[in-house]
Each structure stands twice: as C-alpha cells, then as structure tokens.
mmCIF file of C-alpha atoms in Angstrom:
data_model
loop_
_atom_site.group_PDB
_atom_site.id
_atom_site.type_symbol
_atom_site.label_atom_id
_atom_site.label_comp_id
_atom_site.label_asym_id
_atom_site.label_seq_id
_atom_site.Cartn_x
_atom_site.Cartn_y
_atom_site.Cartn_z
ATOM 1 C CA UNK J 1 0.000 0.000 0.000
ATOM 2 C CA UNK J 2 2.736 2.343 1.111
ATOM 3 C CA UNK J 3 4.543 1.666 -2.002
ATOM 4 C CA UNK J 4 1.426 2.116 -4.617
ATOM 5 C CA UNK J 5 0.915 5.370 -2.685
ATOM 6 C CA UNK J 6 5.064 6.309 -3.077
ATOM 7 C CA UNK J 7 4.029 5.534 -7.337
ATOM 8 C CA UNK J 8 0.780 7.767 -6.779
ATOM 9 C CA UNK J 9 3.002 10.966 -5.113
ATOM 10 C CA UNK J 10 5.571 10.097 -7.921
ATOM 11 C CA UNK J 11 2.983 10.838 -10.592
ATOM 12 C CA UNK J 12 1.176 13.500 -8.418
ATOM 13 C CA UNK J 13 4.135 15.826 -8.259
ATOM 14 C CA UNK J 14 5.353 14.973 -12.423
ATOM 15 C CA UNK J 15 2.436 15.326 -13.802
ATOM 16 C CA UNK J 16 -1.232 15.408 -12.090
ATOM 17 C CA UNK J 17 -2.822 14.567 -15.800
ATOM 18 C CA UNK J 18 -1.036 11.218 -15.694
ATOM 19 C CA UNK J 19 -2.108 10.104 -12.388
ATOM 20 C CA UNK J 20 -5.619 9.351 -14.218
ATOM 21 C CA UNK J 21 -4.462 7.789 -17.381
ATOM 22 C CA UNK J 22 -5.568 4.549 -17.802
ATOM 23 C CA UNK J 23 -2.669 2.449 -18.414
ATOM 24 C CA UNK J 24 -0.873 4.306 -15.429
ATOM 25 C CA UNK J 25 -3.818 3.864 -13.166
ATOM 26 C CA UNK J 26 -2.963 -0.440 -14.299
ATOM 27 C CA UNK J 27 0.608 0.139 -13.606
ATOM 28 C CA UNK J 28 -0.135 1.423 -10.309
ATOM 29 C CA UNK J 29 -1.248 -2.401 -9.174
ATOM 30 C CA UNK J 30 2.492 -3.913 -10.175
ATOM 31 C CA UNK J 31 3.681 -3.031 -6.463
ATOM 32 C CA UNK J 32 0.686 -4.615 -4.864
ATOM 33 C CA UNK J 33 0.976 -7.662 -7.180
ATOM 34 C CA UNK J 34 4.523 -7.922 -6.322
ATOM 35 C CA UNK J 35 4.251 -8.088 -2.780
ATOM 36 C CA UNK J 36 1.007 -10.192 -2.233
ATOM 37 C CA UNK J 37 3.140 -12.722 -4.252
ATOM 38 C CA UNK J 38 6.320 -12.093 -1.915
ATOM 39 C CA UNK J 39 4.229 -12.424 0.911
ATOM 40 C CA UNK J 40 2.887 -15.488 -0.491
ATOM 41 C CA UNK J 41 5.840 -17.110 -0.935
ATOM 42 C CA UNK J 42 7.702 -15.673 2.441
ATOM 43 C CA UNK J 43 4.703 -17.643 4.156
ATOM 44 C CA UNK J 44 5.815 -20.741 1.900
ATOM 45 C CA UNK J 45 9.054 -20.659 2.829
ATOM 46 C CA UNK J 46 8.131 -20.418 6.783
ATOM 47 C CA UNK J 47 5.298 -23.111 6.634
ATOM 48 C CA UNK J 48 7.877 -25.573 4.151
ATOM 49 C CA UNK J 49 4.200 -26.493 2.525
ATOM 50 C CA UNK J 50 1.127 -23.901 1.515
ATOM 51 C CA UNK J 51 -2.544 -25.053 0.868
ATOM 52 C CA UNK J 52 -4.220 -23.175 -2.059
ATOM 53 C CA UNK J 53 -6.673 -21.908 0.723
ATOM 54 C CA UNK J 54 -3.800 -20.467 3.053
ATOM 55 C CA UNK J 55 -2.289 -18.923 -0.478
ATOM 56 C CA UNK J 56 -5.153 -17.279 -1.238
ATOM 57 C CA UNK J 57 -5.911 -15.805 2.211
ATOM 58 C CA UNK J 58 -2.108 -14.541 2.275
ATOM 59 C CA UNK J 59 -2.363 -12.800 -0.631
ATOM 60 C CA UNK J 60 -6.205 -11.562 -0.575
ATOM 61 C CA UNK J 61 -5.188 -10.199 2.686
ATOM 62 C CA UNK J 62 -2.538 -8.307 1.667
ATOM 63 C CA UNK J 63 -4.625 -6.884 -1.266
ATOM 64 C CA UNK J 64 -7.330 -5.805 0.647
ATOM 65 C CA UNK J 65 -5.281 -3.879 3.135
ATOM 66 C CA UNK J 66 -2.884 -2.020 0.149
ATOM 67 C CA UNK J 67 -5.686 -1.335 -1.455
ATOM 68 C CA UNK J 68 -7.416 0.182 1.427
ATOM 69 C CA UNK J 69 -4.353 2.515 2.234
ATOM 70 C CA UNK J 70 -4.735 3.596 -1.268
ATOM 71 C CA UNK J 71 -8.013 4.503 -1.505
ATOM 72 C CA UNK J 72 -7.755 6.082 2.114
ATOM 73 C CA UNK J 73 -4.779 8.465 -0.021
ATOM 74 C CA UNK J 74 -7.118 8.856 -2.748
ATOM 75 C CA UNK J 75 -9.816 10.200 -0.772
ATOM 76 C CA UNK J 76 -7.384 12.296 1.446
ATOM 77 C CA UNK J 77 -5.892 13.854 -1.475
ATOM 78 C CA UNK J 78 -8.938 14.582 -3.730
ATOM 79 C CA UNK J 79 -11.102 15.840 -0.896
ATOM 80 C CA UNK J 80 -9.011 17.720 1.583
ATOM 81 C CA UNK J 81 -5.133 18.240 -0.166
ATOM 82 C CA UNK J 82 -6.217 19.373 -3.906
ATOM 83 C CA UNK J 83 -9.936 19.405 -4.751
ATOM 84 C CA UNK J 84 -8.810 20.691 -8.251
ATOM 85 C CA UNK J 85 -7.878 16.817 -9.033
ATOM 86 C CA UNK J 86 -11.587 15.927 -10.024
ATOM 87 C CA UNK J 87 -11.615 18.750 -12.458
ATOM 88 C CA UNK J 88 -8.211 17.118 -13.736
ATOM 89 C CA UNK J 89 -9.997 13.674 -13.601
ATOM 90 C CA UNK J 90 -12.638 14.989 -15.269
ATOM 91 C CA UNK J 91 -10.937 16.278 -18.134
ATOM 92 C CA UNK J 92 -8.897 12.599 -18.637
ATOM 93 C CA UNK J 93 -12.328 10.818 -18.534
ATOM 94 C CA UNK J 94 -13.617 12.938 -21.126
ATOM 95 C CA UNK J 95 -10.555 12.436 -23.569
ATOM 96 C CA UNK J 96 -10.547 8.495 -22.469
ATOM 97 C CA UNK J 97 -13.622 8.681 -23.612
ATOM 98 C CA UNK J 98 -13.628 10.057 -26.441
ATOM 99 C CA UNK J 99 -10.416 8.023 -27.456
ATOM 100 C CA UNK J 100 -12.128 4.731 -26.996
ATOM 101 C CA UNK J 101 -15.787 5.982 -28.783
ATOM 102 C CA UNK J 102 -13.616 6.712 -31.932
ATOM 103 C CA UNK J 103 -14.761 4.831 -34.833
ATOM 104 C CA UNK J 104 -17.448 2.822 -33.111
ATOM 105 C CA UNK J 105 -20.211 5.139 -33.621
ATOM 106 C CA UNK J 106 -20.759 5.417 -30.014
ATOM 107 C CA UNK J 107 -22.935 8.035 -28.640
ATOM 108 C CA UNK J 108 -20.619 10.088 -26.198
ATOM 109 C CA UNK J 109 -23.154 12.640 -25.655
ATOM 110 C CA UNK J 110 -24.749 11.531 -22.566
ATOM 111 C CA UNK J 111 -21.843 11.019 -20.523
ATOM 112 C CA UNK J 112 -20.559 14.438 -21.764
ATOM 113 C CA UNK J 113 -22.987 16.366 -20.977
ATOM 114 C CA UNK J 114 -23.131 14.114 -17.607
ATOM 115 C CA UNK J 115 -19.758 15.110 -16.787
ATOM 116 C CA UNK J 116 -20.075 18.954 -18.036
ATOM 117 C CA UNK J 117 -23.490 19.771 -15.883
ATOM 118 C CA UNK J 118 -22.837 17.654 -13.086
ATOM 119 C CA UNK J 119 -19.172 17.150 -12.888
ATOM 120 C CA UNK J 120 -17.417 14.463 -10.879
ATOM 121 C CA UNK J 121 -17.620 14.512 -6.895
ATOM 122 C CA UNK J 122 -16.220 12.606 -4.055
ATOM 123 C CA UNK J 123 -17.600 11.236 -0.948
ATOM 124 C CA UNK J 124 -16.663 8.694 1.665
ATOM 125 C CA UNK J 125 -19.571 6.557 -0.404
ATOM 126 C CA UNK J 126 -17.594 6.921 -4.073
ATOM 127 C CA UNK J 127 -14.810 5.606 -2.363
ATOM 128 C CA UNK J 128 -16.147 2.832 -0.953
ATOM 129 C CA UNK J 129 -17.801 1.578 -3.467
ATOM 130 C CA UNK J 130 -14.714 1.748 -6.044
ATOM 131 C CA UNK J 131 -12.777 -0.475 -2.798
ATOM 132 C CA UNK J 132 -15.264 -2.805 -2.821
ATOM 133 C CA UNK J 133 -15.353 -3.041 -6.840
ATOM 134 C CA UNK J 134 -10.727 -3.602 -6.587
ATOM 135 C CA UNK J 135 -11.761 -6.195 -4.341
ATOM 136 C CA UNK J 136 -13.387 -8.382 -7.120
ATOM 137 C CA UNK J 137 -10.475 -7.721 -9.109
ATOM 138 C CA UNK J 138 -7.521 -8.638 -6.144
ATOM 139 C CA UNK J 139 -9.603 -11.748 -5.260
ATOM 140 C CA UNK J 140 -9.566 -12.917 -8.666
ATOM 141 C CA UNK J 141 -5.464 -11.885 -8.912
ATOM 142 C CA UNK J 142 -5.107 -14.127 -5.876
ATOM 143 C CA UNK J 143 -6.628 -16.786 -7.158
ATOM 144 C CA UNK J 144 -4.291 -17.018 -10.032
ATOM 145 C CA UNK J 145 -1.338 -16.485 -7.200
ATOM 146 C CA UNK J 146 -2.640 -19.182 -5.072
ATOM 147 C CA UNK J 147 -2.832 -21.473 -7.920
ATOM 148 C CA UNK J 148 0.838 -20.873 -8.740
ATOM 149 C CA UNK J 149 2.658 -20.604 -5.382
ATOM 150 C CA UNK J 150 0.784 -23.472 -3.220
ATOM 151 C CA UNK J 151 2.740 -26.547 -2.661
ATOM 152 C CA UNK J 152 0.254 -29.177 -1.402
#
C-alpha cells in the first residue's frame, strides 16, 4: 500500500494529468501484485508447505489492506489536499472517452454532458464503493497467485 501510494506521489508531483491515465492507473497495481506474491511465498518458505486456501488468504489479505491505504490516499488527497484533481480527472475521462468511442459510432453525448453539468464529486460513499469493486479484481489476482505458489 505504502509503495502504490510512493508511485501515486511520484505521478502526483510529475504530472497530475497522468495520475488518471488509464494504463498508469494499471501500472499502479504492479507493487501490490509484487508483494502479495512475496508475501505469499515468504509464508511458503516459513510453513515448508502452503494449501491453495492459506495462499489465497495470504495474498487476498494483503490486497485488501494495500488497497485500502490507497483509496484512504485517494480520498485524502482529492477531498481535503487538492480538490482541483476531479476537475483534472474529469478532463482525462472525457478524452478516455472520447479516445475509446472513436470509430465505433458510439454516442458520447450523454456522458458528456453528464460530466459537463454535473461534474465528478467525491464522498466517503464513491470511495467505498470503487474499494469494494478492486476487491473483485484482487480476489480474482489471488486466485491465479494461489494457484501458482501453493505446494500441497
């Protein structure tokens, strides 16, 4: 968690566009991936043999609690240290997009003017909710570790 966050400040303080582009906000799960499979393994190493079920705990755990430091910075910083962020946000969701309707035919229109009349907000319940959805995806990325680190 205290790592992601480290990546976060990094691309804070460069450039506050990138720390909402897409393929950085992916990067930005490397250090947690990293270390729920060190953990995994460090627990491996100590126990001689790992169940799938222990492997998966191990690592779940550790994604649920980086992942709640994270959003815990995200809220922090977007709510109390630079509300200008969700204008920046909104501005990269826009272009993102409007990148990906390209050539479709999609109709953009809706979530434009969405994002022009309302604009984007945040609140303890936003935050939440977008834990609870990483949560899906970390329980699914430690099932794939567990899979490939248990021994027994």
């Amino acid at each position: 968690g205290v790592v992601t966050i480290g990546y976060y400040l990094l691309l804070y303080f460069t450039n506050k566009e990138v720390f909402f582009n897409l393929y950085a906000w992916w990067a930005g799960l490397i250090p947690m991936l990293f270390f729920m499979v060190l953990g995994t393994l460090q627990l491996r190493k100590k126990l001689t043999t790992l169940s799938f079920s222990t492997a998966l705990q191990t690592s779940f755990l550790i994604f649920v609690l980086s992942s709640l430091l994270f959003y815990i910075f995200y809220y922090v910083l977007l709510k109390y240290l630079d509300p200008e962020m969700l204008t920046i946000q909104q501005e990269t969701a826009l272009k993102t997009l409007e990148r990906f309707g390209q050539g479709r035919g999609d109709d953009l229109e809706p979530y434009e003017e969405f994002y022009r009349e309302e604009g984007l907000e945040i609140s303890w319940l936003t935050v939440i909710f977008r834990y609870v959805q990483s949560l899906i995806g970390g329980f699914i990325l430690s099932l794939g570790i567990a899979f490939v680190l248990k021994n027994k």
